[in-house]
PDB file of C-alpha atoms in Angstrom:
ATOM      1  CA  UNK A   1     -17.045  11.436   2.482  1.00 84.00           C
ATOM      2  CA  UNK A   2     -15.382  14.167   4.609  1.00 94.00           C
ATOM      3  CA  UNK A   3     -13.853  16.713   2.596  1.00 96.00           C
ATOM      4  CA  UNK A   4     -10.205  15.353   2.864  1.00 97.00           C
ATOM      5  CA  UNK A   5     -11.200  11.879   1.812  1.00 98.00           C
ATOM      6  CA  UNK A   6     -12.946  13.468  -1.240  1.00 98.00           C
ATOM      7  CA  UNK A   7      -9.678  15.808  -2.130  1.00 98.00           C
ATOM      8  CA  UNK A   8      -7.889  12.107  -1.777  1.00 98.00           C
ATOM      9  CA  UNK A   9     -10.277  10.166  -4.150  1.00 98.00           C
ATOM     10  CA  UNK A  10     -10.006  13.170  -6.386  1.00 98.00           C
ATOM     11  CA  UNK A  11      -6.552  13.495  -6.685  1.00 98.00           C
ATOM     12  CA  UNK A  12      -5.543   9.742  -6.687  1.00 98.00           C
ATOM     13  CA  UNK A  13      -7.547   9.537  -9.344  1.00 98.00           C
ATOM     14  CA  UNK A  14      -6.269  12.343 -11.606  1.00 98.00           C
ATOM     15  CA  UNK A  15      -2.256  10.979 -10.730  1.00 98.00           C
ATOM     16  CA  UNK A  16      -3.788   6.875 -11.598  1.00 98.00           C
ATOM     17  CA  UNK A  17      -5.042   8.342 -14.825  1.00 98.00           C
ATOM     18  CA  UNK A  18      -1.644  10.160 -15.253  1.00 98.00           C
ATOM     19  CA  UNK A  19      -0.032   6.936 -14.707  1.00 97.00           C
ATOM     20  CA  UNK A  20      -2.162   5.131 -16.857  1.00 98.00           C
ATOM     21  CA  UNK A  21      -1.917   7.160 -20.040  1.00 97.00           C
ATOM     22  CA  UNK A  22       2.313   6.661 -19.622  1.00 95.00           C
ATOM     23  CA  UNK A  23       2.581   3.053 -19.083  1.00 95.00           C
ATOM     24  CA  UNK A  24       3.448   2.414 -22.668  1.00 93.00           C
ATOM     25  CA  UNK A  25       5.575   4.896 -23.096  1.00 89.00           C
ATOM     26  CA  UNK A  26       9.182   5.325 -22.960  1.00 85.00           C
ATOM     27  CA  UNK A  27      10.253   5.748 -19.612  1.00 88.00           C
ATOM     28  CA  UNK A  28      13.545   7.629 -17.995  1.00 88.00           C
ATOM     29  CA  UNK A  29      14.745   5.219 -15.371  1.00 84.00           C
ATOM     30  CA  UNK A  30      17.027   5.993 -12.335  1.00 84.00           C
ATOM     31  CA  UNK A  31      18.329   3.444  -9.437  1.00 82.00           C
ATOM     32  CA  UNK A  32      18.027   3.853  -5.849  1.00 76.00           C
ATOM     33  CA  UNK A  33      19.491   0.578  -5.144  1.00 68.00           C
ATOM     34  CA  UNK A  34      20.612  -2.501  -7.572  1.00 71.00           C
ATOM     35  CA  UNK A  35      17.306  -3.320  -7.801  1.00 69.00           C
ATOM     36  CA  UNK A  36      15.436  -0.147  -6.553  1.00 74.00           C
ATOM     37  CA  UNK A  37      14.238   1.922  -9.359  1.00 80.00           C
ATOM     38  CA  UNK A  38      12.482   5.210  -9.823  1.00 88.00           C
ATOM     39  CA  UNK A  39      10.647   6.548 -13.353  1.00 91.00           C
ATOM     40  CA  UNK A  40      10.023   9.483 -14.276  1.00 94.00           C
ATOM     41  CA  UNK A  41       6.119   8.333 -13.717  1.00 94.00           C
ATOM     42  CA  UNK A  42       6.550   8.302  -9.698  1.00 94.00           C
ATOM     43  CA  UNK A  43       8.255  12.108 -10.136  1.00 95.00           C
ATOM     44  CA  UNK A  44       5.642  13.433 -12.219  1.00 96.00           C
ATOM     45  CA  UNK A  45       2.583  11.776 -10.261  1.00 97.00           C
ATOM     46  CA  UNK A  46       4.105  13.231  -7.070  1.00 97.00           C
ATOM     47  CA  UNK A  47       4.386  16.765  -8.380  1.00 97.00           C
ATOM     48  CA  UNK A  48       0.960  16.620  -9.444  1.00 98.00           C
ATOM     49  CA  UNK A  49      -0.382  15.431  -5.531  1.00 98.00           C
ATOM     50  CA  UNK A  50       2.383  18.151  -3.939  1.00 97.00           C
ATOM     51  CA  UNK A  51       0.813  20.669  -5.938  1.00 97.00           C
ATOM     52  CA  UNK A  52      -2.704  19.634  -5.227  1.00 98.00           C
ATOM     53  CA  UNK A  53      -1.940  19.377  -1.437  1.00 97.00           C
ATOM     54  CA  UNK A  54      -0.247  22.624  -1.951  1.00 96.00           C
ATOM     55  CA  UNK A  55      -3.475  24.482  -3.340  1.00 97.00           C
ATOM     56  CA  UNK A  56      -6.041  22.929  -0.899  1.00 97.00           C
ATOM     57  CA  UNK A  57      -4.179  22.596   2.611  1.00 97.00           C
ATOM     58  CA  UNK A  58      -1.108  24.884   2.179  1.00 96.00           C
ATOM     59  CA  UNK A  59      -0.316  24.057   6.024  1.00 96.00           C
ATOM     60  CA  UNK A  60      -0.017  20.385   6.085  1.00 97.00           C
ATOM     61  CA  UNK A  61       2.436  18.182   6.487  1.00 97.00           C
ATOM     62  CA  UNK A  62       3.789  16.083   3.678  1.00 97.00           C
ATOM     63  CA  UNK A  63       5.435  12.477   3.744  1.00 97.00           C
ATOM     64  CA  UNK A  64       5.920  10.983   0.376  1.00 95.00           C
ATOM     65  CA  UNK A  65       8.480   8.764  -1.099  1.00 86.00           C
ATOM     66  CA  UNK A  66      10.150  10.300  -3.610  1.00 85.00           C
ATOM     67  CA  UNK A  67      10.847  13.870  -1.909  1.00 88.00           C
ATOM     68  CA  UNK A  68      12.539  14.729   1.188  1.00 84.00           C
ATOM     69  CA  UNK A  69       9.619  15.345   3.903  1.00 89.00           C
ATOM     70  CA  UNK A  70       7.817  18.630   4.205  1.00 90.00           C
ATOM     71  CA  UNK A  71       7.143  19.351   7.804  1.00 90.00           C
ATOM     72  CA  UNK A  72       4.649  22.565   8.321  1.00 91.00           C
ATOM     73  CA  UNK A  73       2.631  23.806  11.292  1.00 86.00           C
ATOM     74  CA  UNK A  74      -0.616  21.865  10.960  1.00 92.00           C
ATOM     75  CA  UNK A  75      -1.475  18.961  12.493  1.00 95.00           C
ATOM     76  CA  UNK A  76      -2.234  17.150   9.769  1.00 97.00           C
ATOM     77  CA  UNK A  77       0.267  15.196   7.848  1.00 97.00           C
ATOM     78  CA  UNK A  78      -0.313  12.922   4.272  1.00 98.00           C
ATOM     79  CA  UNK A  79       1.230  10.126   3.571  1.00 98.00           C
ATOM     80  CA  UNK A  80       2.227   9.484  -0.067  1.00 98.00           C
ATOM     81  CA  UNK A  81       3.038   7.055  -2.594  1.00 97.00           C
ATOM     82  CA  UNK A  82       2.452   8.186  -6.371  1.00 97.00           C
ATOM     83  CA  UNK A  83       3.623   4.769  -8.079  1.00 97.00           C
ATOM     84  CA  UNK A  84       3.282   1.864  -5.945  1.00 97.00           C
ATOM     85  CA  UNK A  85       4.701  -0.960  -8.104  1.00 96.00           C
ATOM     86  CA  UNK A  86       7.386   0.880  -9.839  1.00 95.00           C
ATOM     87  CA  UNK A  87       9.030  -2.006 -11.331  1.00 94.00           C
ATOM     88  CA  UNK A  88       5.789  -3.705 -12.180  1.00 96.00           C
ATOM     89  CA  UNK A  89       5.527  -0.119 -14.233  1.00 96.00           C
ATOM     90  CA  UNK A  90       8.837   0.238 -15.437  1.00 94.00           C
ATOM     91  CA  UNK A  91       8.269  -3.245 -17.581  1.00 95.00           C
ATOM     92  CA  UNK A  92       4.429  -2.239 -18.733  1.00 96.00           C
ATOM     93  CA  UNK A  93       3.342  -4.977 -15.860  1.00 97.00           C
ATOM     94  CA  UNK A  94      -0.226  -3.190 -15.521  1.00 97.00           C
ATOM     95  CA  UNK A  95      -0.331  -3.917 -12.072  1.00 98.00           C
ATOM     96  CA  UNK A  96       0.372  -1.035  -9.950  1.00 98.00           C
ATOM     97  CA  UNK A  97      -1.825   2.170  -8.121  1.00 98.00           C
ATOM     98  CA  UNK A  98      -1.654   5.616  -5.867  1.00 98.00           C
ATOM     99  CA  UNK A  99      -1.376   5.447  -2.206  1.00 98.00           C
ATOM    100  CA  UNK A 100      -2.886   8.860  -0.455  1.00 98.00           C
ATOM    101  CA  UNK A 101      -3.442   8.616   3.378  1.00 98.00           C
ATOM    102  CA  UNK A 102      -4.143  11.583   5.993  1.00 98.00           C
ATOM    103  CA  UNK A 103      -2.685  11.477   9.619  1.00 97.00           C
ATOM    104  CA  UNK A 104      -4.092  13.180  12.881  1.00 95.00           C
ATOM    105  CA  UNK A 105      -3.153  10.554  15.833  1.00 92.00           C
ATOM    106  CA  UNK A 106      -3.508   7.951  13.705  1.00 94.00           C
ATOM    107  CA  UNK A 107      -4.555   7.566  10.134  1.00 97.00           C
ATOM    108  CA  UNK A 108      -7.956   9.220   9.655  1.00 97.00           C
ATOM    109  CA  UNK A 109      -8.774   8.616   5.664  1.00 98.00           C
ATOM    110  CA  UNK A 110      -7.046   6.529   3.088  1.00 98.00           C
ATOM    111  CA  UNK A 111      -7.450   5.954  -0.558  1.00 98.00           C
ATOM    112  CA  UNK A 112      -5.527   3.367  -2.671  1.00 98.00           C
ATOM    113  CA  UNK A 113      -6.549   3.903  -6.460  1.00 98.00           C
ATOM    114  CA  UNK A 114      -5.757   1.011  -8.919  1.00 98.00           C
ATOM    115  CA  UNK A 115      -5.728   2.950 -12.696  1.00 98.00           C
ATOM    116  CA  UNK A 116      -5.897  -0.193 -14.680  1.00 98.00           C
ATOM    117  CA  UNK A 117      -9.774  -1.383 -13.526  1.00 98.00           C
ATOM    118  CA  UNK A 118     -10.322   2.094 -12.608  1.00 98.00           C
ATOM    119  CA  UNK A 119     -10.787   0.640  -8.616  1.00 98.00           C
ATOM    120  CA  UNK A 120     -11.153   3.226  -5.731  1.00 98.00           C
ATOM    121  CA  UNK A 121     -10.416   2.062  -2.588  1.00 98.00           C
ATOM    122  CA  UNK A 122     -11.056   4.372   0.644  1.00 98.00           C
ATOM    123  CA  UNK A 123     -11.731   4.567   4.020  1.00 98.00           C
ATOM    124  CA  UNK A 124     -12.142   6.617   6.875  1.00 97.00           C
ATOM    125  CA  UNK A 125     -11.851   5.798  10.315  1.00 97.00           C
ATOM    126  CA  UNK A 126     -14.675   4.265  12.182  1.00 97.00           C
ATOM    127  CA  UNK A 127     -17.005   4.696   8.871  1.00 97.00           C
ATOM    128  CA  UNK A 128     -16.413   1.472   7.037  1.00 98.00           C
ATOM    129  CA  UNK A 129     -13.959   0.757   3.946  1.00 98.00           C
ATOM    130  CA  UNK A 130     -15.250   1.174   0.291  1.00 98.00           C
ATOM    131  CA  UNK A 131     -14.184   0.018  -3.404  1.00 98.00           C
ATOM    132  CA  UNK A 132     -16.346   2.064  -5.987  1.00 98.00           C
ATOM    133  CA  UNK A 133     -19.184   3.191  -3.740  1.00 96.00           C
ATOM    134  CA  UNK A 134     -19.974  -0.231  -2.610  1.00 98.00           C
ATOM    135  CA  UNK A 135     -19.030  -1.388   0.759  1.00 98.00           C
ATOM    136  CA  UNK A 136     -16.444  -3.556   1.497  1.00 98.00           C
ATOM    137  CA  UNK A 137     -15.627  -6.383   3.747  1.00 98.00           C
ATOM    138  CA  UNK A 138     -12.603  -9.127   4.660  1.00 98.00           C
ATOM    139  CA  UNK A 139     -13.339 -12.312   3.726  1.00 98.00           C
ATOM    140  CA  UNK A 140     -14.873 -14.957   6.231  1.00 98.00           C
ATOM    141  CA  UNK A 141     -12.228 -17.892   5.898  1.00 98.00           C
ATOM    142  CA  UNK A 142     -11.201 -19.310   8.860  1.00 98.00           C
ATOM    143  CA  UNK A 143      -8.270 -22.260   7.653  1.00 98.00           C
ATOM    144  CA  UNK A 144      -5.086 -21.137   6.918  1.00 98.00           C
ATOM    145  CA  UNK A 145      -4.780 -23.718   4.257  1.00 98.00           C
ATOM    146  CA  UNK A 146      -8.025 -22.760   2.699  1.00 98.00           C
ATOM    147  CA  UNK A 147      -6.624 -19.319   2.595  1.00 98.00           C
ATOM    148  CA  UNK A 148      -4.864 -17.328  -0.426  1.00 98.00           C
ATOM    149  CA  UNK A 149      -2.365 -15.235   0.678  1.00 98.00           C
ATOM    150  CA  UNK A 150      -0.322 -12.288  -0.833  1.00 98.00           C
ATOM    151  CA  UNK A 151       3.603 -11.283  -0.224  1.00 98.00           C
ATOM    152  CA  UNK A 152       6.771  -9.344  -1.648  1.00 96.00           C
ATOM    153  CA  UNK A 153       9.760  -9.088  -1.070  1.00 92.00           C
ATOM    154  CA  UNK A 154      12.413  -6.513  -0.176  1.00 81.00           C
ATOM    155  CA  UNK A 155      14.454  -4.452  -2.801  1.00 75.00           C
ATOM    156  CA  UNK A 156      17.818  -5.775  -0.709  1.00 76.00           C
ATOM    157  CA  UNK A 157      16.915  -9.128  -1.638  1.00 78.00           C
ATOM    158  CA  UNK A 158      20.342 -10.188  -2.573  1.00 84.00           C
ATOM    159  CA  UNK A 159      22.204  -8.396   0.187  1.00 84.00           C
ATOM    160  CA  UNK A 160      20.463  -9.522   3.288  1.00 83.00           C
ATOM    161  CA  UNK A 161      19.409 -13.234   4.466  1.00 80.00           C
ATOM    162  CA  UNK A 162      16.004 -11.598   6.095  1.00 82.00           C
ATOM    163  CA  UNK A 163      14.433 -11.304   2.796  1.00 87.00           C
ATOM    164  CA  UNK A 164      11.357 -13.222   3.400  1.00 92.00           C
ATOM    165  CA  UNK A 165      12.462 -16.250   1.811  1.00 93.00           C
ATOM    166  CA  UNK A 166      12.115 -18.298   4.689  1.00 93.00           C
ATOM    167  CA  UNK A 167       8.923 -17.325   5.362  1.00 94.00           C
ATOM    168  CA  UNK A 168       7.783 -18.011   1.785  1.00 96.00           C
ATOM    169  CA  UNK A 169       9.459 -21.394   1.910  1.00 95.00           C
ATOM    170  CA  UNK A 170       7.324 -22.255   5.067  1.00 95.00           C
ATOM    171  CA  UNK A 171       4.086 -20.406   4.393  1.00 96.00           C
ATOM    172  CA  UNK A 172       3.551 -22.071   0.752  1.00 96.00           C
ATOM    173  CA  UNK A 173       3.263 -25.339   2.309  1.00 95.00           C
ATOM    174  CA  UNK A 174       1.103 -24.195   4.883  1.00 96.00           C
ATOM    175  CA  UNK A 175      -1.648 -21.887   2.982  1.00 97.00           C
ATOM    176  CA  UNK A 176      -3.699 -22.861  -0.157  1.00 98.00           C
ATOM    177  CA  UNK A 177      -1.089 -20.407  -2.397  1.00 98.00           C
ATOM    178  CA  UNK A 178       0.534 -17.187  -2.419  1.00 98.00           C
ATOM    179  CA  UNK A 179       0.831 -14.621  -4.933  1.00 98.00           C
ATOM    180  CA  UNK A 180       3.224 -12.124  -5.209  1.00 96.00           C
ATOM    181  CA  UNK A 181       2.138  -9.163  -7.612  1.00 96.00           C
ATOM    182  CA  UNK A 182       4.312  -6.477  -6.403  1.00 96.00           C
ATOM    183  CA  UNK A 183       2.377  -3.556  -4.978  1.00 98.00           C
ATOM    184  CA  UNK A 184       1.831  -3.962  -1.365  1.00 97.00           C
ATOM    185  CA  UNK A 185      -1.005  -1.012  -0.849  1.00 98.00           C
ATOM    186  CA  UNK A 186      -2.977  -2.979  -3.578  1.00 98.00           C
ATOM    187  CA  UNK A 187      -2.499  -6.372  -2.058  1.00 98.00           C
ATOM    188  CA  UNK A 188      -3.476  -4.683   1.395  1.00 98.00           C
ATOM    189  CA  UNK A 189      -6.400  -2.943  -0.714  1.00 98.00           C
ATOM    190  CA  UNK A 190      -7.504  -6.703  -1.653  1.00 98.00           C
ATOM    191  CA  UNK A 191      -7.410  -8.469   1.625  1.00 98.00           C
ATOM    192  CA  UNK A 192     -10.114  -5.781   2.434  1.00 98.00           C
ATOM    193  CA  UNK A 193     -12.307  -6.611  -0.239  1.00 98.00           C
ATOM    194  CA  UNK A 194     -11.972 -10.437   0.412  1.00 98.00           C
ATOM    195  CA  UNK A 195     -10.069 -11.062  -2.607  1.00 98.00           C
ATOM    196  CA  UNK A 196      -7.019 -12.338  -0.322  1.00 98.00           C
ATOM    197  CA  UNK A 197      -7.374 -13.929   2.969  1.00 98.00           C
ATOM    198  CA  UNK A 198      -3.887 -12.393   4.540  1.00 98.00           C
ATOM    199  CA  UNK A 199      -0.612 -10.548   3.530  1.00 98.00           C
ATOM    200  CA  UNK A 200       2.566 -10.419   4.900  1.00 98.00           C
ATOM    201  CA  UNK A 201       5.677  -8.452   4.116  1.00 96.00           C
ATOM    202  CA  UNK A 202       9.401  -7.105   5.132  1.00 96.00           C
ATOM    203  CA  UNK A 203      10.756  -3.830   5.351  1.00 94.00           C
ATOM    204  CA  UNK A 204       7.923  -1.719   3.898  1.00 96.00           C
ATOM    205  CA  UNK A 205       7.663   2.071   4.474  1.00 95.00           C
ATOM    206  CA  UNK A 206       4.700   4.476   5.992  1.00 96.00           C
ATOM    207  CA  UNK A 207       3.947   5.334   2.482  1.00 96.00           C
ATOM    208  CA  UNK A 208       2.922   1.196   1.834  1.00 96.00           C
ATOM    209  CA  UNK A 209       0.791   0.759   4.732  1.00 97.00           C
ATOM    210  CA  UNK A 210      -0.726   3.706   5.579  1.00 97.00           C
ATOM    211  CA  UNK A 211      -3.688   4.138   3.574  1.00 98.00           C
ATOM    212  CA  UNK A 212      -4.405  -0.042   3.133  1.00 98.00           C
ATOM    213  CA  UNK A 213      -3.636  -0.599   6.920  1.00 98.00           C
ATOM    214  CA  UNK A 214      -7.240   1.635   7.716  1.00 98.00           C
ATOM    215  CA  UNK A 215      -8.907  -0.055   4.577  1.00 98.00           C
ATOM    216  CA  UNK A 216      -8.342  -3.596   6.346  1.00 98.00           C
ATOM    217  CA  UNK A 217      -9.384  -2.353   9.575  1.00 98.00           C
ATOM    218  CA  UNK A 218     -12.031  -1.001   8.301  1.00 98.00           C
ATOM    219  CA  UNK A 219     -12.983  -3.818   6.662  1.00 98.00           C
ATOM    220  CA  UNK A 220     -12.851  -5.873   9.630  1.00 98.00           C
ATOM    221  CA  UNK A 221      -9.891  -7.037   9.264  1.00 98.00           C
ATOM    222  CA  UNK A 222      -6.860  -7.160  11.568  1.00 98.00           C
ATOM    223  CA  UNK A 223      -3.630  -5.605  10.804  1.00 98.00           C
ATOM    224  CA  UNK A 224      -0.231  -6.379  13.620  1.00 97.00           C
ATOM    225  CA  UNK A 225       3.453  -6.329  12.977  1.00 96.00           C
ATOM    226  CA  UNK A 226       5.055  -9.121  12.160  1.00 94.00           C
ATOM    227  CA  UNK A 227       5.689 -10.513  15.543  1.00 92.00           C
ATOM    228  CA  UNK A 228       2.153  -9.934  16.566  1.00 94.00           C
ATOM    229  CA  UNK A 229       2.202  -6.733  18.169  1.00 94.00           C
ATOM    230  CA  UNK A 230       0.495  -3.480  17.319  1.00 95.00           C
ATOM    231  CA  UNK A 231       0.603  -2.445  14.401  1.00 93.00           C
ATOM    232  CA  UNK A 232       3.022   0.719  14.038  1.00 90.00           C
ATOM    233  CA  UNK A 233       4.021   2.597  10.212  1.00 85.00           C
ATOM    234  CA  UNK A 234       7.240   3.132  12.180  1.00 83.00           C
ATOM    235  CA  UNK A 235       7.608  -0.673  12.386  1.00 80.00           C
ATOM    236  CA  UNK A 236       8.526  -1.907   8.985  1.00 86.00           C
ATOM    237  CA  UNK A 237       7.618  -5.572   8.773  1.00 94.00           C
ATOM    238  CA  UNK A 238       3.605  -6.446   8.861  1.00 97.00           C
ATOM    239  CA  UNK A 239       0.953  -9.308   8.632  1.00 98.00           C
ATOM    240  CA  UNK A 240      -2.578  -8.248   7.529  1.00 98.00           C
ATOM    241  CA  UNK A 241      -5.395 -10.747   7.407  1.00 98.00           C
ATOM    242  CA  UNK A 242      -9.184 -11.504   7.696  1.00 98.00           C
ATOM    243  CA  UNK A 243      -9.240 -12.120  11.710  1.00 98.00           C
ATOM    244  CA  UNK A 244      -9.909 -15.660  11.180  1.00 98.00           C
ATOM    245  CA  UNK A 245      -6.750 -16.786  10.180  1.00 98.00           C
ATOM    246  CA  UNK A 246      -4.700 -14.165  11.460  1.00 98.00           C
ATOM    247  CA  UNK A 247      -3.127 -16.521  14.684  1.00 97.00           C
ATOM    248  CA  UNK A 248      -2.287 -19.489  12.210  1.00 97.00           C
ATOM    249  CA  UNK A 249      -0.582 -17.323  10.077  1.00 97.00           C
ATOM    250  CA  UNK A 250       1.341 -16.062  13.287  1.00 96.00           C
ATOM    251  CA  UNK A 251       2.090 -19.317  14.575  1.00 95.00           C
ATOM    252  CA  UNK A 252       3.341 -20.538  11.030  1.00 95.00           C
ATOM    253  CA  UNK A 253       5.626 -17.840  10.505  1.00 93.00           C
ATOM    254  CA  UNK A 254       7.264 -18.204  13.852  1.00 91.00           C
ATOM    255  CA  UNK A 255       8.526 -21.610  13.036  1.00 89.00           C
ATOM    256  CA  UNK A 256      10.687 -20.087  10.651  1.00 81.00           C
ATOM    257  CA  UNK A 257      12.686 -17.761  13.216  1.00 67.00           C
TER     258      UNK A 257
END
């Protein structure tokens, strides 16, 4: 590892283990949205990466979900998110991890950490995608209804009528099933390693993708927006998969516009 990508490991490990000692215990909830909630976990995690980010690389840039953005003179920026799965957390749902990727033109490492079976995802760009030391690959299925998939679904669920329902409706007849676990760097993280086939999801933010987009990719895999074309963090709604299935997925989820 380059010495970002082992400041990254490092540190997404010490905020997972942070997490992971709270999980059970009382937690000081606030709402960014009816359904949109923040703990005190996702504060106290993010502290702990600012200030580590702050000691090593004083001069970079700093995008992260729960703070307003830090812009400095480097050209290196991070992209942050200390509890991915807040509401999974919030209820003691273990499912949830740390998000830590590094931008230069384009994301050079990332590193999606997974407290609960102590998993370390990271990659960095055009050296391959790793989960504990071992290498990593996207699985080899080619039919779509062979295929597990993985989705979520937006926090204005209620609000809006593009809330991914549709597509749901239409992709569960069309793939072998779907799961929806509610951490979309770790269900990224998992289509690298094979474990799902493809993902798709609305409205998701820099601090989802960016790390697990350059896992999948460097996995093999294929990551697009939602309509197809390149894949942007600027462009919220994305489809992830192996390669093999990643046009039937496409063509499924355009019957539903």
């Amino acid at each position: 590892m380059n010495e970002f990508t082992e400041f990254a490991v490092f540190t997404a490990r010490e905020a997972g283990q942070l997490l992971k000692s709270r999980l059970h215990a009382p937690h000081s909830i606030d709402y960014k949205g009816v359904v949109n909630l923040v703990t005190e976990a996702d504060r106290m995690s993010e502290e702990l990466i600012l200030n580590r980010i702050q000691q090593h690389f004083p001069d970079h840039s700093v995008l992260t979900e729960e703070s307003p953005e830090k812009e400095r003179s480097s050209k290196y920026r991070w992209i942050i998110d200390p509890l991915d799965g807040t509401t999974n957390y919030a209820h003691g749902y273990p499912v949830f991890c740390v998000s830590i990727a590094l931008e230069e033109q384009g994301i050079l490492s990332g590193v999606v950490y997974n407290p609960m079976m102590d998993e370390m995802f990271y990659a960095e760009k055009g050296k391959g995608s790793w989960l504990n030391g071992q290498r990593i690959s996207v699985s080899d299925t080619s039919d779509l209804s062979r295929s597990l998939l993985a989705t979520g679904f937006p926090y204005d669920i209620r609000e809006s009528d593009n809330n991914n329902l549709d597509y749901f409706n239409l992709m569960i007849k069309e793939a072998q099933a779907i799961r929806h676990a509610g951490a979309a760097a770790l269900d990224m993280a998992y289509v690298a390693a094979g474990r799902f086939d493809g993902f798709w999801e609305l409205k998701l933010m820099p601090w989802d993708t960016a790390a697990a987009s350059l896992l999948i990719q460097e996995a093999g895999g294929i990551v697009t927006a939602l309509s197809g074309e390149d894949f942007s963090m600027t462009a919220p709604h994305v489809l992830a998969s192996n390669g093999g299935i990643h046009q039937q997925m496409l063509s499924a989820l355009r019957k539903a516009r």
